[in-house]
Coordinates of N, CA and C in Angstrom, one line a residue:
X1 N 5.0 28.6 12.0 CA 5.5 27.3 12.5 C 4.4 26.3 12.4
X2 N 4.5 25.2 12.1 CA 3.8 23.7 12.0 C 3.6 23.5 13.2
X3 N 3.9 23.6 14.1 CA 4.1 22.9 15.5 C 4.9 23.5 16.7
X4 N 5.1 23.0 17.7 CA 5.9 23.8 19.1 C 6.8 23.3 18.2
X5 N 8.3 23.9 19.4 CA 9.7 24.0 18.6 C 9.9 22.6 19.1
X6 N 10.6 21.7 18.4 CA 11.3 20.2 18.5 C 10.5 19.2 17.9
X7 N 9.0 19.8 17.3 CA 8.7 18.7 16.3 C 8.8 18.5 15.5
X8 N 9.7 19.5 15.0 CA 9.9 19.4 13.5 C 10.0 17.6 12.6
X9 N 11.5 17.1 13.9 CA 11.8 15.7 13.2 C 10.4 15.0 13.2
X10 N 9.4 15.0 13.8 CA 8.4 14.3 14.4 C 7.2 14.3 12.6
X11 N 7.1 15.3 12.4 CA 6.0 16.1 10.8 C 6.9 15.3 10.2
X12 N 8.2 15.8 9.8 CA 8.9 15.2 8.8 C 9.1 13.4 8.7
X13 N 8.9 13.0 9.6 CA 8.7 11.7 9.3 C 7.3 11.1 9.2
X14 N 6.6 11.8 9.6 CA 5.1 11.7 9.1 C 5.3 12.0 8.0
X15 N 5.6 12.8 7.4 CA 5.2 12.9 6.1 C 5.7 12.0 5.0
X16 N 7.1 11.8 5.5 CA 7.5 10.4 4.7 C 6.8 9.3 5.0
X17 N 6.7 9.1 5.7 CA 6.2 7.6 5.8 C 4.8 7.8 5.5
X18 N 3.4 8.5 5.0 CA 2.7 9.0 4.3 C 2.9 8.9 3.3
X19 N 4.1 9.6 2.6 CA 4.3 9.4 1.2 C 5.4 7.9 0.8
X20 N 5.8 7.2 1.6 CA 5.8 5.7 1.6 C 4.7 5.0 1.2
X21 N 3.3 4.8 2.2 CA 2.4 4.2 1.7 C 1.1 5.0 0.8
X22 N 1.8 6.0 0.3 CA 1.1 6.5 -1.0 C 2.0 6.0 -2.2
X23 N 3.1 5.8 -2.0 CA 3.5 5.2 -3.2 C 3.3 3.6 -3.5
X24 N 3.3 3.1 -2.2 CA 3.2 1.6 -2.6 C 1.9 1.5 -2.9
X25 N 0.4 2.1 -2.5 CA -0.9 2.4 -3.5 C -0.6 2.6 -4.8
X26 N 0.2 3.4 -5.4 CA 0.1 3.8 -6.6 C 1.0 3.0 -7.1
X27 N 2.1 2.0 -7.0 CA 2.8 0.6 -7.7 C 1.8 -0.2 -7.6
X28 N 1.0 -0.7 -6.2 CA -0.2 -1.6 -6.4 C -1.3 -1.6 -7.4
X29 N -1.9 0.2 -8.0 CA -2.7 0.2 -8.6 C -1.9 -0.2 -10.2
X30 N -0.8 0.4 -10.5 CA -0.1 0.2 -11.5 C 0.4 -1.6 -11.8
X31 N 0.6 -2.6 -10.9 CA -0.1 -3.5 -10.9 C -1.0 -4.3 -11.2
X32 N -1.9 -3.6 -11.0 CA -3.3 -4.4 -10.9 C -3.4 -3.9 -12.7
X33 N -3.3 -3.0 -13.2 CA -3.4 -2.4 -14.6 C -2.8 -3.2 -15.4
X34 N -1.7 -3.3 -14.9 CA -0.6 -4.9 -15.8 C -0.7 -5.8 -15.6
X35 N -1.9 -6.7 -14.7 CA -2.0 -7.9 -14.8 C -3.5 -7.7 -15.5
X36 N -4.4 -6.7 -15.7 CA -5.6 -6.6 -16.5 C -5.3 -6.7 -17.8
X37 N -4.1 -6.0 -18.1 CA -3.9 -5.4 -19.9 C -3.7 -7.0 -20.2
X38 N -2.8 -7.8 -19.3 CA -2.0 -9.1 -19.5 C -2.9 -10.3 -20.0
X39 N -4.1 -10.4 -18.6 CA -5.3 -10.7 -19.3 C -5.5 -10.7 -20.7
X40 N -6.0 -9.4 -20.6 CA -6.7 -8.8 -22.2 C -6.2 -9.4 -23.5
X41 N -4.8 -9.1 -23.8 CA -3.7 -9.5 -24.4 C -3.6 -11.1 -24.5
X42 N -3.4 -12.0 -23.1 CA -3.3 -13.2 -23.5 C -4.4 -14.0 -24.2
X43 N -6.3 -13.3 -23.9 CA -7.3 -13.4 -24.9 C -7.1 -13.2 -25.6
X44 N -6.3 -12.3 -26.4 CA -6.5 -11.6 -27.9 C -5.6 -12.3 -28.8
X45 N -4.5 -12.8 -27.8 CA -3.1 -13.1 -28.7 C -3.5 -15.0 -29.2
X46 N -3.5 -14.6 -30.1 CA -3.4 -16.1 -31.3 C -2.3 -17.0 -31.2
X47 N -1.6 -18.1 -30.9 CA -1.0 -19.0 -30.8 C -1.2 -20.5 -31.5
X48 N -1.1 -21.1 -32.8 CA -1.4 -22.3 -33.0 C -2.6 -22.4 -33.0
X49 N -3.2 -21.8 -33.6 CA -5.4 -21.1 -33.5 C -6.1 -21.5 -32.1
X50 N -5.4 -21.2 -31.0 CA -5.3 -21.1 -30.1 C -5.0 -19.8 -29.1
X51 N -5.7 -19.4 -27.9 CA -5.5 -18.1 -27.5 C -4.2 -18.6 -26.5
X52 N -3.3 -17.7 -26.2 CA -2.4 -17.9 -25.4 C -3.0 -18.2 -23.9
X53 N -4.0 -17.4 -23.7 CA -4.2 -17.6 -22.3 C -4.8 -18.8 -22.2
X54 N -4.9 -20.0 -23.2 CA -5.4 -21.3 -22.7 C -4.1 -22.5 -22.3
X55 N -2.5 -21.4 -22.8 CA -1.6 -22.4 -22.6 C -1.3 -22.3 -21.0
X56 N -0.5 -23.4 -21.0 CA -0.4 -23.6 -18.7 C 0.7 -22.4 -18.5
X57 N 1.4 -22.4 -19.1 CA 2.9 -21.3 -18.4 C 2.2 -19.8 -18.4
X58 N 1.2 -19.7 -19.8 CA 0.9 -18.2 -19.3 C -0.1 -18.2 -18.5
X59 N -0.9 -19.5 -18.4 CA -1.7 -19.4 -17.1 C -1.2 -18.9 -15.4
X60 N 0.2 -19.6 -16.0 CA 0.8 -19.9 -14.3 C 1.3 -18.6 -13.7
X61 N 2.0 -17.8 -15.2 CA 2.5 -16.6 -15.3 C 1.4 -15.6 -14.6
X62 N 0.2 -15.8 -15.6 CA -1.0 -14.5 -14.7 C -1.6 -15.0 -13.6
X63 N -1.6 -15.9 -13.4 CA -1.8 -16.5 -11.6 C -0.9 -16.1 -10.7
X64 N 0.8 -15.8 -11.0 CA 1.5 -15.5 -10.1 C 1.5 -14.0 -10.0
X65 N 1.3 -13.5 -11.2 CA 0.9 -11.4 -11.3 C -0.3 -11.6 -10.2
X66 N -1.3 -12.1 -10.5 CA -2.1 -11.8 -9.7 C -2.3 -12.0 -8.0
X67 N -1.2 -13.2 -7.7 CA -1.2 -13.1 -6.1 C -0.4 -12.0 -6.1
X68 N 0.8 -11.9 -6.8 CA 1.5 -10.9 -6.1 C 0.9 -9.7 -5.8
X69 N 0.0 -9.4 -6.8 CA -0.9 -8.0 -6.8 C -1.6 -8.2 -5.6
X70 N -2.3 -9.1 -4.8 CA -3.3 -9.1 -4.0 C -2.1 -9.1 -2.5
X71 N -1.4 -10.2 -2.9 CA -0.2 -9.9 -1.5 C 0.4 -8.4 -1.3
X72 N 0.7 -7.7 -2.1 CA 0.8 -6.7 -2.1 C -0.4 -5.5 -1.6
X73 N -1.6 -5.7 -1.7 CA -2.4 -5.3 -1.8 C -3.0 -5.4 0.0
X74 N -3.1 -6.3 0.5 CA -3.0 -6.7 1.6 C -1.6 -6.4 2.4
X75 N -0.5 -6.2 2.3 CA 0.8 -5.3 3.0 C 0.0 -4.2 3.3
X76 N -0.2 -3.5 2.1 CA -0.8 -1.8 1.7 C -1.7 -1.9 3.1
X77 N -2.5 -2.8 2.9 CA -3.8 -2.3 4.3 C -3.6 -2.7 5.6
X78 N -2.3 -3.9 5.9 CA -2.0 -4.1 7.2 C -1.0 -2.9 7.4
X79 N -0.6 -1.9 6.6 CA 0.2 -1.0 7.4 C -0.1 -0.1 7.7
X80 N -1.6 0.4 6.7 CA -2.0 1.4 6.7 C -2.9 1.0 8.5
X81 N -3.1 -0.1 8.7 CA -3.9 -0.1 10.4 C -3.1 -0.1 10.7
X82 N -1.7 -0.5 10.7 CA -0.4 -0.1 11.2 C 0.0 0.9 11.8
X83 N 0.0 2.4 10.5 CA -0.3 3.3 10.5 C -1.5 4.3 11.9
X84 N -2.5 3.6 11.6 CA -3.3 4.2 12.1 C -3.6 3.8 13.5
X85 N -3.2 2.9 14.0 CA -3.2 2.5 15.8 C -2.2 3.2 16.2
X86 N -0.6 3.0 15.1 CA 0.1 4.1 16.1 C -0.5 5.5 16.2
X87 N -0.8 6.5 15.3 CA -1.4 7.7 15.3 C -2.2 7.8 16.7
X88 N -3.5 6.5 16.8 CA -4.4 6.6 17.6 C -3.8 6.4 19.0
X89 N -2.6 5.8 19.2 CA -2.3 5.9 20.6 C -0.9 7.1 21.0
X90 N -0.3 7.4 19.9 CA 0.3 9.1 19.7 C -0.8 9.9 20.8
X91 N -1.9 10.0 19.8 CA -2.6 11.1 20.1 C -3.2 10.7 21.7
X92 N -3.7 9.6 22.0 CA -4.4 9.2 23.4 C -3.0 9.5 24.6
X93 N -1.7 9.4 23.8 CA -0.9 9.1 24.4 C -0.4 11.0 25.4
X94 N -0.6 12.2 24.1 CA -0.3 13.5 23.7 C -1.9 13.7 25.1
X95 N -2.7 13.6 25.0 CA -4.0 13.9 26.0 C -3.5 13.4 27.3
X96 N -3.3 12.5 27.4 CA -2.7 12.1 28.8 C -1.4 12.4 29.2
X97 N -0.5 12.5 28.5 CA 0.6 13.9 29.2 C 0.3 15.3 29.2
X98 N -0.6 15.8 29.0 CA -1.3 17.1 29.3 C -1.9 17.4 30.1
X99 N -2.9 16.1 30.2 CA -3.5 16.3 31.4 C -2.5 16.0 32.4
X100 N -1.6 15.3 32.9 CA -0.7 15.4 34.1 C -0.2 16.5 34.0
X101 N 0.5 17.0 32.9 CA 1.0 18.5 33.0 C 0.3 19.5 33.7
X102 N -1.2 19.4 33.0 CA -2.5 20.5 33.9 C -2.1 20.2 35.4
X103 N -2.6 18.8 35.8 CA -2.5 18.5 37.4 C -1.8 19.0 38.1
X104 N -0.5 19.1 37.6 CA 0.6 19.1 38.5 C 0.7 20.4 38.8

C-alpha cells in the first residue's frame, strides 16, 4: 500500500495534477522552440531582397508568439507556488492533527 486506507483518491489526484503541470512545461518548452525556429526562418527567408523578419505583420506575428510564450511561462510558475503552498500547509496541516490526536 501507498498510504493508510482512504488515501488513495488523495495520491491519485496528486499525481494528476503533477502530471498537469508537467505537461503544460513541456507545451511551454515546445513553444519557446517555435518561436526560436520562427525567428531563425524569418532571418533567413528572402522577400523582395528583403528578409521577412524586417516586414511589420511578421514582426507583430513573432511579438505575439513571444508574449504568449512568456504569459504562459509565468501561469507555469504561479501554479507551480500554487502548488507548493498548498502541499506546505497539507503537510503543517497533517502535523497538527497528530499532534492533537497524540494529546488526546
Amino acid at each position: 500500500m501507498l498510504s493508510e486506507r482512504g488515501n488513495g483518491f488523495k495520491i491519485a489526484m496528486n499525481a494528476l495534477n503533477v502530471g498537469r503541470i508537467k505537461l503544460a512545461v513541456a507545451c511551454i518548452d515546445a513553444q519557446r522552440r517555435t518561436v526560436s525556429e520562427s525567428v531563425r526562418y524569418a532571418n533567413e527567408r528572402i522577400q523582395f531582397k528583403t528578409p521577412i523578419s524586417q516586414f511589420g505583420a511578421i514582426k507583430q506575428k513573432i511579438a505575439n508568439m513571444a508574449t504568449n510564450c512568456y504569459v504562459g511561462n509565468r501561469v507555469v510558475i504561479v501554479l507551480k507556488d500554487i502548488e507548493d503552498r498548498i502541499a506546505n500547509q497539507s503537510r503543517i496541516g497533517n502535523k497538527s492533527s497528530r499532534g492533537r490526536a497524540e494529546r488526546s
